[in-house]
Amino acid sequence: MILLKTKEEIELIRDAGRLLGETLAEVGRHIRPGVTTAYLDQIGEQFIRDHGAKPLCKGFEGFPAAFCISVNDVVVHGIPGESFIKDGDNVTLDCVIELNGYVADSAYTFAVGEVSPEVKRLMKVTREALYIGLDQCKEGNRVGDISHAVQMHCEKNGYSVVRELCGHGVGFQMHESPNVPNFGVKGTGPLLKEGMVIAVEPMVCMGSKNVKFSKEDGWNCRTRDGKPAAHFEHTVAITAQGPDILTTFDYIENSSKQ
Ligand code: MG
Ligand code: MG
């Protein structure tokens, strides 16, 4: 069942989304060669708790950390650990927080130092695909309109989208109905209605769409061909006027320009 949110509830999700945007920026400021992903996770978890929120990934189906931190060919669900960040890596932070009972979900891929022009382009196209998907988030459209728009933008740029994982409803819980795949057919799938809140999250591979999940931990999802991937995500409310984006990259992108 798709749970609709009232205007008041959407404002509370926006509060969580704003704090999540600040959190991603705070951790992003610490991404540099020589730090471990466990260190980044620790900084982020502290920031979340200091602001009265809860990191919902921690403990979710046994996931051990507050953030998914996915480096280079890890598409999503990287478990923070003792490996060091290197110059030229691309690092995705993906985090879900609950503030005052309401939940926001957002992800951002950061470039560490000088990444290759190919990776830079992958990140740019993935970010564009997110906003092109978000443009479809208006009442009367269907989930397939979002999926199709994301898929087309990625494929026309020579990339592929992951099939095994998708966006989802969010707001009261971390994962709600409906699923929001990154591939699909226009005009199909659940109807978008005012009050729906969903996470749109293109997971985009430079090479083939095939991924493998770690046999050791069951989480870490890598591209099979070892080529890099990128992932950007926003939580968005559907309105009759169009998308109302409840998470924000402003804290990341405005601080990095200064
Ligand atoms: Mg996420
Ligand atoms: Mg998500």
PDB file of C-alpha atoms and ligand atoms in Angstrom:
ATOM      1  CA  MET A   1       0.000   0.000   0.000  1.00  0.00           C
ATOM      2  CA  ILE A   2       1.254   3.478  -0.844  1.00  0.00           C
ATOM      3  CA  LEU A   3       0.987   5.761   2.199  1.00  0.00           C
ATOM      4  CA  LEU A   4       0.222   9.394   1.412  1.00  0.00           C
ATOM      5  CA  LYS A   5       1.666  12.198   3.538  1.00  0.00           C
ATOM      6  CA  THR A   6      -0.099  15.376   4.659  1.00  0.00           C
ATOM      7  CA  LYS A   7       1.422  18.813   4.048  1.00  0.00           C
ATOM      8  CA  GLU A   8       2.487  18.935   7.715  1.00  0.00           C
ATOM      9  CA  GLU A   9       4.142  15.540   7.429  1.00  0.00           C
ATOM     10  CA  ILE A  10       5.940  16.612   4.276  1.00  0.00           C
ATOM     11  CA  GLU A  11       7.380  19.601   6.175  1.00  0.00           C
ATOM     12  CA  LEU A  12       8.705  17.224   8.834  1.00  0.00           C
ATOM     13  CA  ILE A  13      10.297  15.050   6.153  1.00  0.00           C
ATOM     14  CA  ARG A  14      11.835  18.247   4.724  1.00  0.00           C
ATOM     15  CA  ASP A  15      13.373  18.983   8.161  1.00  0.00           C
ATOM     16  CA  ALA A  16      14.957  15.518   8.097  1.00  0.00           C
ATOM     17  CA  GLY A  17      16.036  16.136   4.494  1.00  0.00           C
ATOM     18  CA  ARG A  18      17.734  19.416   5.351  1.00  0.00           C
ATOM     19  CA  LEU A  19      19.680  17.814   8.202  1.00  0.00           C
ATOM     20  CA  LEU A  20      20.617  14.954   5.891  1.00  0.00           C
ATOM     21  CA  GLY A  21      21.929  17.449   3.318  1.00  0.00           C
ATOM     22  CA  GLU A  22      24.047  19.064   6.028  1.00  0.00           C
ATOM     23  CA  THR A  23      25.249  15.638   7.132  1.00  0.00           C
ATOM     24  CA  LEU A  24      26.394  14.612   3.652  1.00  0.00           C
ATOM     25  CA  ALA A  25      28.221  17.937   3.311  1.00  0.00           C
ATOM     26  CA  GLU A  26      29.888  17.540   6.709  1.00  0.00           C
ATOM     27  CA  VAL A  27      31.166  14.059   5.877  1.00  0.00           C
ATOM     28  CA  GLY A  28      32.027  15.186   2.349  1.00  0.00           C
ATOM     29  CA  ARG A  29      34.383  17.819   3.790  1.00  0.00           C
ATOM     30  CA  HIS A  30      36.376  14.996   5.387  1.00  0.00           C
ATOM     31  CA  ILE A  31      36.730  12.901   2.230  1.00  0.00           C
ATOM     32  CA  ARG A  32      40.408  13.091   1.292  1.00  0.00           C
ATOM     33  CA  PRO A  33      43.245  10.737   0.405  1.00  0.00           C
ATOM     34  CA  GLY A  34      44.448   8.738   3.409  1.00  0.00           C
ATOM     35  CA  VAL A  35      41.255   8.651   5.473  1.00  0.00           C
ATOM     36  CA  THR A  36      39.376   5.386   5.937  1.00  0.00           C
ATOM     37  CA  THR A  37      35.739   4.916   5.122  1.00  0.00           C
ATOM     38  CA  ALA A  38      35.172   3.815   8.742  1.00  0.00           C
ATOM     39  CA  TYR A  39      36.463   7.224   9.880  1.00  0.00           C
ATOM     40  CA  LEU A  40      34.008   8.996   7.573  1.00  0.00           C
ATOM     41  CA  ASP A  41      31.171   6.865   8.902  1.00  0.00           C
ATOM     42  CA  GLN A  42      32.126   7.678  12.478  1.00  0.00           C
ATOM     43  CA  ILE A  43      32.139  11.441  11.807  1.00  0.00           C
ATOM     44  CA  GLY A  44      28.774  11.215  10.098  1.00  0.00           C
ATOM     45  CA  GLU A  45      27.123   9.130  12.775  1.00  0.00           C
ATOM     46  CA  GLN A  46      28.290  11.536  15.449  1.00  0.00           C
ATOM     47  CA  PHE A  47      26.932  14.511  13.465  1.00  0.00           C
ATOM     48  CA  ILE A  48      23.550  12.819  13.031  1.00  0.00           C
ATOM     49  CA  ARG A  49      23.239  11.941  16.724  1.00  0.00           C
ATOM     50  CA  ASP A  50      24.474  15.387  17.836  1.00  0.00           C
ATOM     51  CA  HIS A  51      21.540  16.843  15.895  1.00  0.00           C
ATOM     52  CA  GLY A  52      18.971  14.603  17.566  1.00  0.00           C
ATOM     53  CA  ALA A  53      18.461  12.262  14.619  1.00  0.00           C
ATOM     54  CA  LYS A  54      18.980   8.544  14.086  1.00  0.00           C
ATOM     55  CA  PRO A  55      20.950   6.823  11.311  1.00  0.00           C
ATOM     56  CA  LEU A  56      18.516   4.219  10.033  1.00  0.00           C
ATOM     57  CA  CYS A  57      20.931   2.098   7.992  1.00  0.00           C
ATOM     58  CA  LYS A  58      22.715   1.117  11.179  1.00  0.00           C
ATOM     59  CA  GLY A  59      21.292  -2.228  12.213  1.00  0.00           C
ATOM     60  CA  PHE A  60      18.971  -2.466   9.208  1.00  0.00           C
ATOM     61  CA  GLU A  61      18.941  -6.177   8.355  1.00  0.00           C
ATOM     62  CA  GLY A  62      22.301  -6.382  10.095  1.00  0.00           C
ATOM     63  CA  PHE A  63      24.002  -3.517   8.203  1.00  0.00           C
ATOM     64  CA  PRO A  64      26.767  -2.420  10.597  1.00  0.00           C
ATOM     65  CA  ALA A  65      27.169   1.295   9.802  1.00  0.00           C
ATOM     66  CA  ALA A  66      25.342   4.617   9.558  1.00  0.00           C
ATOM     67  CA  PHE A  67      26.406   5.195   5.935  1.00  0.00           C
ATOM     68  CA  CYS A  68      26.807   3.136   2.842  1.00  0.00           C
ATOM     69  CA  ILE A  69      30.163   4.279   1.463  1.00  0.00           C
ATOM     70  CA  SER A  70      30.788   2.958  -2.020  1.00  0.00           C
ATOM     71  CA  VAL A  71      34.125   3.546  -3.741  1.00  0.00           C
ATOM     72  CA  ASN A  72      34.825   3.309  -7.504  1.00  0.00           C
ATOM     73  CA  ASP A  73      33.374   0.025  -8.813  1.00  0.00           C
ATOM     74  CA  VAL A  74      31.219  -0.439  -5.710  1.00  0.00           C
ATOM     75  CA  VAL A  75      27.818   0.771  -6.876  1.00  0.00           C
ATOM     76  CA  VAL A  76      25.977   0.835  -3.564  1.00  0.00           C
ATOM     77  CA  HIS A  77      25.874  -0.676  -0.049  1.00  0.00           C
ATOM     78  CA  GLY A  78      29.615  -0.453   0.592  1.00  0.00           C
ATOM     79  CA  ILE A  79      30.312  -1.198   4.248  1.00  0.00           C
ATOM     80  CA  PRO A  80      32.664   1.370   5.799  1.00  0.00           C
ATOM     81  CA  GLY A  81      35.953  -0.212   6.856  1.00  0.00           C
ATOM     82  CA  GLU A  82      39.684   0.220   7.111  1.00  0.00           C
ATOM     83  CA  SER A  83      40.441   0.772   3.433  1.00  0.00           C
ATOM     84  CA  PHE A  84      41.968   4.141   2.592  1.00  0.00           C
ATOM     85  CA  ILE A  85      40.545   6.696   0.211  1.00  0.00           C
ATOM     86  CA  LYS A  86      42.926   7.533  -2.644  1.00  0.00           C
ATOM     87  CA  ASP A  87      43.342  10.486  -4.961  1.00  0.00           C
ATOM     88  CA  GLY A  88      41.198   9.910  -8.060  1.00  0.00           C
ATOM     89  CA  ASP A  89      38.558   7.779  -6.287  1.00  0.00           C
ATOM     90  CA  ASN A  90      34.877   8.448  -6.599  1.00  0.00           C
ATOM     91  CA  VAL A  91      33.124   7.978  -3.288  1.00  0.00           C
ATOM     92  CA  THR A  92      29.374   7.711  -2.802  1.00  0.00           C
ATOM     93  CA  LEU A  93      27.854   8.551   0.554  1.00  0.00           C
ATOM     94  CA  ASP A  94      24.339   7.179   0.957  1.00  0.00           C
ATOM     95  CA  CYS A  95      22.472   7.777   4.187  1.00  0.00           C
ATOM     96  CA  VAL A  96      18.981   7.545   5.658  1.00  0.00           C
ATOM     97  CA  ILE A  97      18.078   9.477   8.797  1.00  0.00           C
ATOM     98  CA  GLU A  98      15.039   9.763  11.007  1.00  0.00           C
ATOM     99  CA  LEU A  99      14.342  13.093  12.682  1.00  0.00           C
ATOM    100  CA  ASN A 100      11.309  13.481  14.954  1.00  0.00           C
ATOM    101  CA  GLY A 101       9.849  10.290  13.521  1.00  0.00           C
ATOM    102  CA  TYR A 102      10.206  11.244   9.830  1.00  0.00           C
ATOM    103  CA  VAL A 103      12.639   9.767   7.351  1.00  0.00           C
ATOM    104  CA  ALA A 104      14.751  11.157   4.498  1.00  0.00           C
ATOM    105  CA  ASP A 105      17.127   9.322   2.144  1.00  0.00           C
ATOM    106  CA  SER A 106      19.821  10.883  -0.038  1.00  0.00           C
ATOM    107  CA  ALA A 107      23.073   9.948  -1.766  1.00  0.00           C
ATOM    108  CA  TYR A 108      25.887  11.860  -3.459  1.00  0.00           C
ATOM    109  CA  THR A 109      28.992  10.788  -5.362  1.00  0.00           C
ATOM    110  CA  PHE A 110      32.085  12.851  -4.546  1.00  0.00           C
ATOM    111  CA  ALA A 111      35.265  13.114  -6.596  1.00  0.00           C
ATOM    112  CA  VAL A 112      38.474  12.811  -4.572  1.00  0.00           C
ATOM    113  CA  GLY A 113      41.092  15.165  -5.953  1.00  0.00           C
ATOM    114  CA  GLU A 114      41.508  14.742  -9.702  1.00  0.00           C
ATOM    115  CA  VAL A 115      39.256  11.999 -11.052  1.00  0.00           C
ATOM    116  CA  SER A 116      39.591  10.962 -14.694  1.00  0.00           C
ATOM    117  CA  PRO A 117      37.531  12.880 -17.278  1.00  0.00           C
ATOM    118  CA  GLU A 118      35.586   9.641 -17.886  1.00  0.00           C
ATOM    119  CA  VAL A 119      34.559   9.380 -14.239  1.00  0.00           C
ATOM    120  CA  LYS A 120      33.766  13.092 -14.111  1.00  0.00           C
ATOM    121  CA  ARG A 121      31.399  12.617 -17.044  1.00  0.00           C
ATOM    122  CA  LEU A 122      29.790   9.550 -15.427  1.00  0.00           C
ATOM    123  CA  MET A 123      29.108  11.559 -12.274  1.00  0.00           C
ATOM    124  CA  LYS A 124      27.701  14.478 -14.274  1.00  0.00           C
ATOM    125  CA  VAL A 125      25.359  12.280 -16.313  1.00  0.00           C
ATOM    126  CA  THR A 126      24.173  10.377 -13.217  1.00  0.00           C
ATOM    127  CA  ARG A 127      23.373  13.641 -11.439  1.00  0.00           C
ATOM    128  CA  GLU A 128      21.529  14.854 -14.555  1.00  0.00           C
ATOM    129  CA  ALA A 129      19.585  11.570 -14.712  1.00  0.00           C
ATOM    130  CA  LEU A 130      18.411  12.153 -11.148  1.00  0.00           C
ATOM    131  CA  TYR A 131      17.003  15.596 -11.973  1.00  0.00           C
ATOM    132  CA  ILE A 132      15.495  14.367 -15.244  1.00  0.00           C
ATOM    133  CA  GLY A 133      13.744  11.627 -13.230  1.00  0.00           C
ATOM    134  CA  LEU A 134      12.621  14.174 -10.637  1.00  0.00           C
ATOM    135  CA  ASP A 135      11.042  16.294 -13.385  1.00  0.00           C
ATOM    136  CA  GLN A 136       8.583  13.444 -13.935  1.00  0.00           C
ATOM    137  CA  CYS A 137       7.473  13.502 -10.280  1.00  0.00           C
ATOM    138  CA  LYS A 138       4.117  15.161 -10.722  1.00  0.00           C
ATOM    139  CA  GLU A 139       0.578  14.102 -10.043  1.00  0.00           C
ATOM    140  CA  GLY A 140      -0.951  12.144 -12.905  1.00  0.00           C
ATOM    141  CA  ASN A 141       2.320  10.672 -14.153  1.00  0.00           C
ATOM    142  CA  ARG A 142       3.276   7.080 -13.434  1.00  0.00           C
ATOM    143  CA  VAL A 143       6.348   5.539 -11.838  1.00  0.00           C
ATOM    144  CA  GLY A 144       7.329   4.209 -15.270  1.00  0.00           C
ATOM    145  CA  ASP A 145       7.667   7.796 -16.513  1.00  0.00           C
ATOM    146  CA  ILE A 146      10.409   8.407 -13.947  1.00  0.00           C
ATOM    147  CA  SER A 147      12.072   5.056 -14.683  1.00  0.00           C
ATOM    148  CA  HIS A 148      12.013   5.585 -18.421  1.00  0.00           C
ATOM    149  CA  ALA A 149      13.403   9.119 -18.237  1.00  0.00           C
ATOM    150  CA  VAL A 150      16.314   7.997 -16.037  1.00  0.00           C
ATOM    151  CA  GLN A 151      17.115   4.990 -18.201  1.00  0.00           C
ATOM    152  CA  MET A 152      16.995   6.926 -21.478  1.00  0.00           C
ATOM    153  CA  HIS A 153      19.320   9.661 -20.268  1.00  0.00           C
ATOM    154  CA  CYS A 154      21.900   7.157 -19.003  1.00  0.00           C
ATOM    155  CA  GLU A 155      21.768   4.872 -22.030  1.00  0.00           C
ATOM    156  CA  LYS A 156      21.915   7.684 -24.544  1.00  0.00           C
ATOM    157  CA  ASN A 157      25.165   8.709 -22.878  1.00  0.00           C
ATOM    158  CA  GLY A 158      26.573   5.203 -23.236  1.00  0.00           C
ATOM    159  CA  TYR A 159      26.015   4.042 -19.664  1.00  0.00           C
ATOM    160  CA  SER A 160      23.834   1.366 -18.077  1.00  0.00           C
ATOM    161  CA  VAL A 161      21.510   1.290 -15.080  1.00  0.00           C
ATOM    162  CA  VAL A 162      21.453  -1.354 -12.361  1.00  0.00           C
ATOM    163  CA  ARG A 163      18.417  -3.632 -12.422  1.00  0.00           C
ATOM    164  CA  GLU A 164      18.682  -5.352  -9.039  1.00  0.00           C
ATOM    165  CA  LEU A 165      18.109  -2.253  -6.886  1.00  0.00           C
ATOM    166  CA  CYS A 166      15.722   0.659  -7.143  1.00  0.00           C
ATOM    167  CA  GLY A 167      14.232   3.769  -5.556  1.00  0.00           C
ATOM    168  CA  HIS A 168      11.269   3.469  -3.210  1.00  0.00           C
ATOM    169  CA  GLY A 169       8.621   5.183  -1.149  1.00  0.00           C
ATOM    170  CA  VAL A 170      10.000   6.829   2.004  1.00  0.00           C
ATOM    171  CA  GLY A 171       8.992   9.240   4.764  1.00  0.00           C
ATOM    172  CA  PHE A 172       7.433   7.180   7.541  1.00  0.00           C
ATOM    173  CA  GLN A 173       9.930   4.364   7.074  1.00  0.00           C
ATOM    174  CA  MET A 174      13.142   3.728   5.199  1.00  0.00           C
ATOM    175  CA  HIS A 175      11.539   1.578   2.525  1.00  0.00           C
ATOM    176  CA  GLU A 176       7.893   1.936   1.561  1.00  0.00           C
ATOM    177  CA  SER A 177       5.859   1.227  -1.546  1.00  0.00           C
ATOM    178  CA  PRO A 178       6.143   1.794  -4.442  1.00  0.00           C
ATOM    179  CA  ASN A 179       9.415   0.592  -5.935  1.00  0.00           C
ATOM    180  CA  VAL A 180      10.918   3.148  -8.312  1.00  0.00           C
ATOM    181  CA  PRO A 181      13.166   1.297 -10.790  1.00  0.00           C
ATOM    182  CA  ASN A 182      15.759   3.086 -12.897  1.00  0.00           C
ATOM    183  CA  PHE A 183      14.516   1.385 -16.051  1.00  0.00           C
ATOM    184  CA  GLY A 184      11.033   0.984 -17.432  1.00  0.00           C
ATOM    185  CA  VAL A 185       8.302   1.911 -19.823  1.00  0.00           C
ATOM    186  CA  LYS A 186       6.505   5.270 -19.963  1.00  0.00           C
ATOM    187  CA  GLY A 187       2.887   5.271 -18.818  1.00  0.00           C
ATOM    188  CA  THR A 188       3.211   2.069 -16.747  1.00  0.00           C
ATOM    189  CA  GLY A 189       3.399   1.378 -13.024  1.00  0.00           C
ATOM    190  CA  PRO A 190       1.688   3.033 -10.069  1.00  0.00           C
ATOM    191  CA  LEU A 191      -0.015   6.385 -10.605  1.00  0.00           C
ATOM    192  CA  LEU A 192       1.718   9.317  -8.890  1.00  0.00           C
ATOM    193  CA  LYS A 193      -0.550  11.204  -6.500  1.00  0.00           C
ATOM    194  CA  GLU A 194      -0.148  14.347  -4.449  1.00  0.00           C
ATOM    195  CA  GLY A 195       1.185  13.348  -1.018  1.00  0.00           C
ATOM    196  CA  MET A 196       3.355  10.495  -2.236  1.00  0.00           C
ATOM    197  CA  VAL A 197       6.970  10.772  -1.123  1.00  0.00           C
ATOM    198  CA  ILE A 198       9.594   8.726  -2.919  1.00  0.00           C
ATOM    199  CA  ALA A 199      13.351   8.347  -3.212  1.00  0.00           C
ATOM    200  CA  VAL A 200      14.605   8.626  -6.792  1.00  0.00           C
ATOM    201  CA  GLU A 201      18.107   7.180  -7.087  1.00  0.00           C
ATOM    202  CA  PRO A 202      19.839   6.408 -10.364  1.00  0.00           C
ATOM    203  CA  MET A 203      22.641   3.834  -9.883  1.00  0.00           C
ATOM    204  CA  VAL A 204      24.647   4.116 -13.048  1.00  0.00           C
ATOM    205  CA  CYS A 205      27.490   1.991 -14.410  1.00  0.00           C
ATOM    206  CA  MET A 206      30.123   3.180 -16.859  1.00  0.00           C
ATOM    207  CA  GLY A 207      30.216  -0.307 -18.385  1.00  0.00           C
ATOM    208  CA  SER A 208      27.721  -3.145 -18.248  1.00  0.00           C
ATOM    209  CA  LYS A 209      24.730  -3.164 -15.919  1.00  0.00           C
ATOM    210  CA  ASN A 210      25.717  -6.472 -14.316  1.00  0.00           C
ATOM    211  CA  VAL A 211      26.583  -6.378 -10.636  1.00  0.00           C
ATOM    212  CA  LYS A 212      27.629  -8.891  -8.003  1.00  0.00           C
ATOM    213  CA  PHE A 213      26.956  -8.870  -4.285  1.00  0.00           C
ATOM    214  CA  SER A 214      29.783  -9.721  -1.891  1.00  0.00           C
ATOM    215  CA  LYS A 215      29.808 -13.352  -0.793  1.00  0.00           C
ATOM    216  CA  GLU A 216      31.474 -12.366   2.484  1.00  0.00           C
ATOM    217  CA  ASP A 217      29.121  -9.681   3.749  1.00  0.00           C
ATOM    218  CA  GLY A 218      26.110  -9.964   1.429  1.00  0.00           C
ATOM    219  CA  TRP A 219      25.957  -6.160   0.980  1.00  0.00           C
ATOM    220  CA  ASN A 220      28.773  -4.710  -1.065  1.00  0.00           C
ATOM    221  CA  CYS A 221      27.443  -4.434  -4.642  1.00  0.00           C
ATOM    222  CA  ARG A 222      30.134  -4.128  -7.335  1.00  0.00           C
ATOM    223  CA  THR A 223      30.064  -3.899 -11.092  1.00  0.00           C
ATOM    224  CA  ARG A 224      31.015  -7.262 -12.609  1.00  0.00           C
ATOM    225  CA  ASP A 225      33.310  -5.648 -15.159  1.00  0.00           C
ATOM    226  CA  GLY A 226      35.123  -3.620 -12.492  1.00  0.00           C
ATOM    227  CA  LYS A 227      34.254  -0.305 -14.144  1.00  0.00           C
ATOM    228  CA  PRO A 228      33.183   2.641 -11.971  1.00  0.00           C
ATOM    229  CA  ALA A 229      29.631   3.507 -10.976  1.00  0.00           C
ATOM    230  CA  ALA A 230      27.897   6.591  -9.580  1.00  0.00           C
ATOM    231  CA  HIS A 231      24.777   7.149  -7.492  1.00  0.00           C
ATOM    232  CA  PHE A 232      22.783  10.284  -6.675  1.00  0.00           C
ATOM    233  CA  GLU A 233      19.542  10.288  -4.695  1.00  0.00           C
ATOM    234  CA  HIS A 234      16.904  12.715  -3.512  1.00  0.00           C
ATOM    235  CA  THR A 235      13.728  12.306  -1.488  1.00  0.00           C
ATOM    236  CA  VAL A 236      10.875  14.083  -3.297  1.00  0.00           C
ATOM    237  CA  ALA A 237       7.199  14.795  -2.661  1.00  0.00           C
ATOM    238  CA  ILE A 238       4.760  14.542  -5.557  1.00  0.00           C
ATOM    239  CA  THR A 239       2.570  17.610  -6.042  1.00  0.00           C
ATOM    240  CA  ALA A 240       0.164  18.731  -8.728  1.00  0.00           C
ATOM    241  CA  GLN A 241       2.681  21.445  -9.641  1.00  0.00           C
ATOM    242  CA  GLY A 242       5.591  19.025  -9.933  1.00  0.00           C
ATOM    243  CA  PRO A 243       8.418  17.734  -7.786  1.00  0.00           C
ATOM    244  CA  ASP A 244       8.996  19.173  -4.321  1.00  0.00           C
ATOM    245  CA  ILE A 245      12.540  18.010  -3.511  1.00  0.00           C
ATOM    246  CA  LEU A 246      12.876  17.468   0.244  1.00  0.00           C
ATOM    247  CA  THR A 247      16.593  16.667   0.468  1.00  0.00           C
ATOM    248  CA  THR A 248      19.269  19.034  -0.757  1.00  0.00           C
ATOM    249  CA  PHE A 249      22.757  19.107  -2.278  1.00  0.00           C
ATOM    250  CA  ASP A 250      23.101  22.839  -1.555  1.00  0.00           C
ATOM    251  CA  TYR A 251      25.282  22.338   1.516  1.00  0.00           C
ATOM    252  CA  ILE A 252      27.639  20.143  -0.509  1.00  0.00           C
ATOM    253  CA  GLU A 253      27.766  22.116  -3.701  1.00  0.00           C
ATOM    254  CA  ASN A 254      27.795  25.612  -2.235  1.00  0.00           C
ATOM    255  CA  SER A 255      30.548  24.807   0.236  1.00  0.00           C
ATOM    256  CA  SER A 256      32.776  23.185  -2.387  1.00  0.00           C
ATOM    257  CA  LYS A 257      32.569  26.291  -4.584  1.00  0.00           C
ATOM    258  CA  GLN A 258      33.864  28.580  -1.829  1.00  0.00           C
TER     259      GLN A 258
HETATM  260 MG    MG B   1      19.828   6.020  -0.042  1.00  0.00          MG
HETATM  261 MG    MG B   2      17.071   4.937  -1.166  1.00  0.00          MG
END
